[in-house]
Short mmCIF file of N, CA, C and O in Angstrom, two decimals:
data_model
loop_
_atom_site.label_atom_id
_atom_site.label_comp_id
_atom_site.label_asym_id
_atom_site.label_seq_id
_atom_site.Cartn_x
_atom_site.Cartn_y
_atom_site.Cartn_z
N UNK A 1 -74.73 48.30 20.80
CA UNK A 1 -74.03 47.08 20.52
C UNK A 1 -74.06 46.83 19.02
O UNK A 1 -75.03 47.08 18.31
N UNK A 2 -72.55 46.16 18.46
CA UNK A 2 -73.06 45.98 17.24
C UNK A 2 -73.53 44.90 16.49
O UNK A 2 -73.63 43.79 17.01
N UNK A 3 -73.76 45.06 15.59
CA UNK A 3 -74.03 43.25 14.69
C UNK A 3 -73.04 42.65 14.85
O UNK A 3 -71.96 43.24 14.96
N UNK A 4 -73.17 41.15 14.91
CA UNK A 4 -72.37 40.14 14.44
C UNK A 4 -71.42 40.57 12.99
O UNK A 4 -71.56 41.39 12.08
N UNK A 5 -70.59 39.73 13.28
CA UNK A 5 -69.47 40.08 11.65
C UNK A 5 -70.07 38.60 10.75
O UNK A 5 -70.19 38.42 9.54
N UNK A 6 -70.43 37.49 12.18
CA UNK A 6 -71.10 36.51 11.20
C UNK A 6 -72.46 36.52 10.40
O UNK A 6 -72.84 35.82 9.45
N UNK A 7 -73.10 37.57 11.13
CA UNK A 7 -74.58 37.60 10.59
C UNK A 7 -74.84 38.48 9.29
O UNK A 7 -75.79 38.40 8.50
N UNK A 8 -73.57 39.46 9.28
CA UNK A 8 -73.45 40.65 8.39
C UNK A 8 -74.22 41.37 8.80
O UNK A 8 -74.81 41.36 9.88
N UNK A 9 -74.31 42.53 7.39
CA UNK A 9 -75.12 43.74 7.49
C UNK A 9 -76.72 43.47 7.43
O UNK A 9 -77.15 42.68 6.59
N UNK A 10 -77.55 44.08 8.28
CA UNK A 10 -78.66 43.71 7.92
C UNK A 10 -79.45 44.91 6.95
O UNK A 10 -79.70 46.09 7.20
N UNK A 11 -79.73 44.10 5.75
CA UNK A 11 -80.90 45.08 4.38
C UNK A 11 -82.07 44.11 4.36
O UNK A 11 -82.26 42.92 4.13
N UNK A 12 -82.86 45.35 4.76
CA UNK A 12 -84.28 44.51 4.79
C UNK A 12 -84.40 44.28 3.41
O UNK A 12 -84.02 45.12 2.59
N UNK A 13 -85.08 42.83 3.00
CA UNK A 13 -85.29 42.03 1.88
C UNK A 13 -86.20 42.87 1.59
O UNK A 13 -85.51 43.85 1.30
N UNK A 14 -87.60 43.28 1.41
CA UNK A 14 -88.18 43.81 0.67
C UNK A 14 -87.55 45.26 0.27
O UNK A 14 -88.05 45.66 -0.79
N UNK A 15 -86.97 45.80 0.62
CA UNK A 15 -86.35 47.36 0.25
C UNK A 15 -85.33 46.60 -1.07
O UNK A 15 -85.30 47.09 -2.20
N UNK A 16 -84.51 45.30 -0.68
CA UNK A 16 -83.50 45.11 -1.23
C UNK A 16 -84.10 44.79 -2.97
O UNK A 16 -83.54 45.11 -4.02
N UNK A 17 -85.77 43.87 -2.73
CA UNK A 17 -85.98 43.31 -3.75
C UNK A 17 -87.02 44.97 -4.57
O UNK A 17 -87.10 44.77 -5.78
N UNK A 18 -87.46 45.87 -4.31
CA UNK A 18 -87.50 47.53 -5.03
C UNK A 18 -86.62 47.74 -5.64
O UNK A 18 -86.90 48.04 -6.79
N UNK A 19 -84.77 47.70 -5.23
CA UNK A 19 -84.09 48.26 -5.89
C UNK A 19 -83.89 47.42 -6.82
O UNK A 19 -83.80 47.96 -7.93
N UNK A 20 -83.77 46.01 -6.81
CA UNK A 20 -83.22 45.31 -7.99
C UNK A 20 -84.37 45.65 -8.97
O UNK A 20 -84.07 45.72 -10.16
N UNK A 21 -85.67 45.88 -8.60
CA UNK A 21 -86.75 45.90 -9.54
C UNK A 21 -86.67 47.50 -10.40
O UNK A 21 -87.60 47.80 -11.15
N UNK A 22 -85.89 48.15 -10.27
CA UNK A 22 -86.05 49.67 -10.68
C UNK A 22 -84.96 50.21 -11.29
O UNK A 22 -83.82 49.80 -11.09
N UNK A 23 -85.22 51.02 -11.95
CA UNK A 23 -84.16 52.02 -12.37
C UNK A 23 -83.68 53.52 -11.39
O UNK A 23 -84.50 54.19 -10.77
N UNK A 24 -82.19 53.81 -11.44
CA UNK A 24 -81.72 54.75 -10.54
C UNK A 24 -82.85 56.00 -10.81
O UNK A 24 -83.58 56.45 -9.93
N UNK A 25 -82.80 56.53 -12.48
CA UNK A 25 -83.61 56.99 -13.06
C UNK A 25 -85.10 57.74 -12.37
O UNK A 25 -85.38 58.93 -12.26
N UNK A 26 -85.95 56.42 -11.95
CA UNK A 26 -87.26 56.47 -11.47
C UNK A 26 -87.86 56.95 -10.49
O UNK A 26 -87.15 56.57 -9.55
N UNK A 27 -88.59 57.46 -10.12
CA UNK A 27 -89.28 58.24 -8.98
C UNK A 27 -88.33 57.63 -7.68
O UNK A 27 -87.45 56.80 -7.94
N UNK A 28 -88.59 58.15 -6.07
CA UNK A 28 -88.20 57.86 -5.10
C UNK A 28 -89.18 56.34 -4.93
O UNK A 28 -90.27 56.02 -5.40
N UNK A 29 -88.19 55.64 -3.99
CA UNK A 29 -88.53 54.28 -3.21
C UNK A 29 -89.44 54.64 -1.82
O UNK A 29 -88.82 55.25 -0.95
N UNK A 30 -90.22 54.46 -1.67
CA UNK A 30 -90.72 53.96 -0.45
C UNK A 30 -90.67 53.21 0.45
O UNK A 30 -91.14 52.08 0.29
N UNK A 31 -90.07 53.61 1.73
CA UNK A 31 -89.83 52.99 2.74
C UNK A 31 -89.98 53.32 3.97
O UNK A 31 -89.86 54.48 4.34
N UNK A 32 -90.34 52.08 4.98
CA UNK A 32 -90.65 52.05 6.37
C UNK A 32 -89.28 51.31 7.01
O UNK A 32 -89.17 51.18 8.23
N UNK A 33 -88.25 50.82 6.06
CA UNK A 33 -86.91 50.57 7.26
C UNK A 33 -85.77 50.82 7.45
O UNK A 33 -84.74 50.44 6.90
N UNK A 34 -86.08 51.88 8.75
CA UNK A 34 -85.09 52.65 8.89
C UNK A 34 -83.87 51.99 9.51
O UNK A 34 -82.76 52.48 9.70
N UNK A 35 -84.41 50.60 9.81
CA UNK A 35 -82.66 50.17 10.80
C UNK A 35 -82.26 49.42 9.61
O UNK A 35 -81.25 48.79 9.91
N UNK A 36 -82.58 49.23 8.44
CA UNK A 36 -81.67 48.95 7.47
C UNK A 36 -80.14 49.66 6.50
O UNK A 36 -79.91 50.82 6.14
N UNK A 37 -79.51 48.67 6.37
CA UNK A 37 -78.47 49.52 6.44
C UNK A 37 -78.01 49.65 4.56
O UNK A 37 -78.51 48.82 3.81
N UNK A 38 -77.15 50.66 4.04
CA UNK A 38 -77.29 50.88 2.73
C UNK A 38 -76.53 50.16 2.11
O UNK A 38 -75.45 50.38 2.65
N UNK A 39 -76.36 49.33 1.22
CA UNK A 39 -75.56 48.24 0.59
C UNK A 39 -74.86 49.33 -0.66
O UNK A 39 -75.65 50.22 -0.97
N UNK A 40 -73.96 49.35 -1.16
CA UNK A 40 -73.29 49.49 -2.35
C UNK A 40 -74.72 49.61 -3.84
O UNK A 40 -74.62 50.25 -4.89
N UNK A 41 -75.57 49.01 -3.52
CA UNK A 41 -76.07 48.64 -4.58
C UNK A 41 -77.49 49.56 -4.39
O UNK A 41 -78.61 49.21 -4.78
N UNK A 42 -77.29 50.30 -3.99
CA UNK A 42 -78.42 51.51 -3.16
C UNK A 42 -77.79 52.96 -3.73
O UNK A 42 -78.47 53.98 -3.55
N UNK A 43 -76.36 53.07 -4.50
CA UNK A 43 -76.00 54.05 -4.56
C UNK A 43 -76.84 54.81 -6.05
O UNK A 43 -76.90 54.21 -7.12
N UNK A 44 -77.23 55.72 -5.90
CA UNK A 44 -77.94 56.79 -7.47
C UNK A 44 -79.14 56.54 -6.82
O UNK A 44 -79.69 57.15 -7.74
N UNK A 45 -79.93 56.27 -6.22
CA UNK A 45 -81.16 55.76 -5.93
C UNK A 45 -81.97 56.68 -4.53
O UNK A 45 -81.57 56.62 -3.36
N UNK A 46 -83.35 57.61 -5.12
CA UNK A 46 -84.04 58.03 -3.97
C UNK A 46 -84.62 57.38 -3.66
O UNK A 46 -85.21 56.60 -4.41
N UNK A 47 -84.77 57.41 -2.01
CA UNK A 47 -85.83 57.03 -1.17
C UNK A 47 -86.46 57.87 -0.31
O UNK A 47 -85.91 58.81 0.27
N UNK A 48 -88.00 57.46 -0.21
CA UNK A 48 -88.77 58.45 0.53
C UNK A 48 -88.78 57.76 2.33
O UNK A 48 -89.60 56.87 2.54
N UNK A 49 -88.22 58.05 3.06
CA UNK A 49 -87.94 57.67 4.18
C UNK A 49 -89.18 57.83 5.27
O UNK A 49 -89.65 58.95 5.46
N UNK A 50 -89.59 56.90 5.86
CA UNK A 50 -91.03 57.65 6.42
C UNK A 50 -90.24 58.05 8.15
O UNK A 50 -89.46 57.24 8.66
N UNK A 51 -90.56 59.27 8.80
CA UNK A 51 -90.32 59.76 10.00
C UNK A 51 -91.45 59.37 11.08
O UNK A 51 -91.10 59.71 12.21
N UNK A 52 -92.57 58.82 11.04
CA UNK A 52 -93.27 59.29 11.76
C UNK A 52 -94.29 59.88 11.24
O UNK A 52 -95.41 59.49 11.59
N UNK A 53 -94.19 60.76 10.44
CA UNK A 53 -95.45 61.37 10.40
C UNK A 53 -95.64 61.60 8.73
O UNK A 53 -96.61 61.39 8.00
N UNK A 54 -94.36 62.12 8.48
CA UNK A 54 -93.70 62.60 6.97
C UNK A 54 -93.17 61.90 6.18
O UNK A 54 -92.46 61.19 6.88
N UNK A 55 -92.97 61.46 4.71
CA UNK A 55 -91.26 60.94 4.11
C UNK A 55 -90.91 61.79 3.43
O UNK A 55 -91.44 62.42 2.51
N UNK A 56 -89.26 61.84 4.24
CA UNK A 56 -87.99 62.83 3.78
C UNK A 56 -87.52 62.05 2.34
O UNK A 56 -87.18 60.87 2.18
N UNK A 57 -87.61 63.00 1.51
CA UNK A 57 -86.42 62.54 0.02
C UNK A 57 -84.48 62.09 0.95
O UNK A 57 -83.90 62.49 1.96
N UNK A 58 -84.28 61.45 0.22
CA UNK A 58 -82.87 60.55 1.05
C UNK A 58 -82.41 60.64 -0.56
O UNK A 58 -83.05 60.10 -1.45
N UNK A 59 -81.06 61.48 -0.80
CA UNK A 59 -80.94 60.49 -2.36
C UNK A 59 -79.30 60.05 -1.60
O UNK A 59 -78.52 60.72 -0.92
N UNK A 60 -79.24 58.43 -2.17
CA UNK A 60 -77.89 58.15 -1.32
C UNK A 60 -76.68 58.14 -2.35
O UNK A 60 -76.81 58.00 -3.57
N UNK A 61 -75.40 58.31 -1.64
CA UNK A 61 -74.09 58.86 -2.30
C UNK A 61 -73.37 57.60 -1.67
O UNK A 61 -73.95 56.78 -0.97
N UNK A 62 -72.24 57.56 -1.96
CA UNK A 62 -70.66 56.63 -1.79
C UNK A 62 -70.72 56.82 -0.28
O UNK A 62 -71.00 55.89 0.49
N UNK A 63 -70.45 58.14 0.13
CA UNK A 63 -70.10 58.07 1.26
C UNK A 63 -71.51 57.62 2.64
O UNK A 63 -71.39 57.75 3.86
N UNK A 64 -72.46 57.21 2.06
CA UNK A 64 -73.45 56.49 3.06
C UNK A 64 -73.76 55.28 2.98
O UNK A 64 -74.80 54.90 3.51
N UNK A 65 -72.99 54.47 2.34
CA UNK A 65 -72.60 53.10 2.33
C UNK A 65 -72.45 52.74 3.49
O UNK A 65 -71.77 53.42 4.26
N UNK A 66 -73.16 51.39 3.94
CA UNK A 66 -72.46 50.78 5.41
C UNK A 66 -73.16 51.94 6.66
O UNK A 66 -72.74 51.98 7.82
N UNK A 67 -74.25 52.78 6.14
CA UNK A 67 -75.16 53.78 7.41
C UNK A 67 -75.81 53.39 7.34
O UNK A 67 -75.94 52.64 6.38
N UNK A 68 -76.96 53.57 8.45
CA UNK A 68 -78.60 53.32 8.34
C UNK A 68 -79.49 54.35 7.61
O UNK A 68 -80.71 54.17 7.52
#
């Protein structure tokens, strides 16, 4: 099922408030949320994605805008 169109996209606030704090530049981001989804403002920027057990390098592009 999907989100609301009224509620929007959901970006978890703490992932959101890392990127404003950083440069594209800088080591990978650390993160635990995976049902967050990638805003425009996420683009040049690694993240270390945690699986379970591991975190995968993620570096995100144009075309993963609007994915989880």
């Amino acid at each position: 099922m999907a989100r609301s169109l009224k509620k929007g996209p959901y970006v978890d606030v703490k992932l959101a408030k890392k990127v404003s704090n950083r440069k594209p530049t800088g080591g990978g981001i650390k993160t635990w949320a995976r049902a967050s989804q990638i805003p425009p403002e996420f683009v040049g920027y690694t993240f270390l994605v945690h699986t379970g057990k591991n975190f995968d390098e993620v570096f995100v592009t144009e075309d993963m805008v609007g994915h989880r």
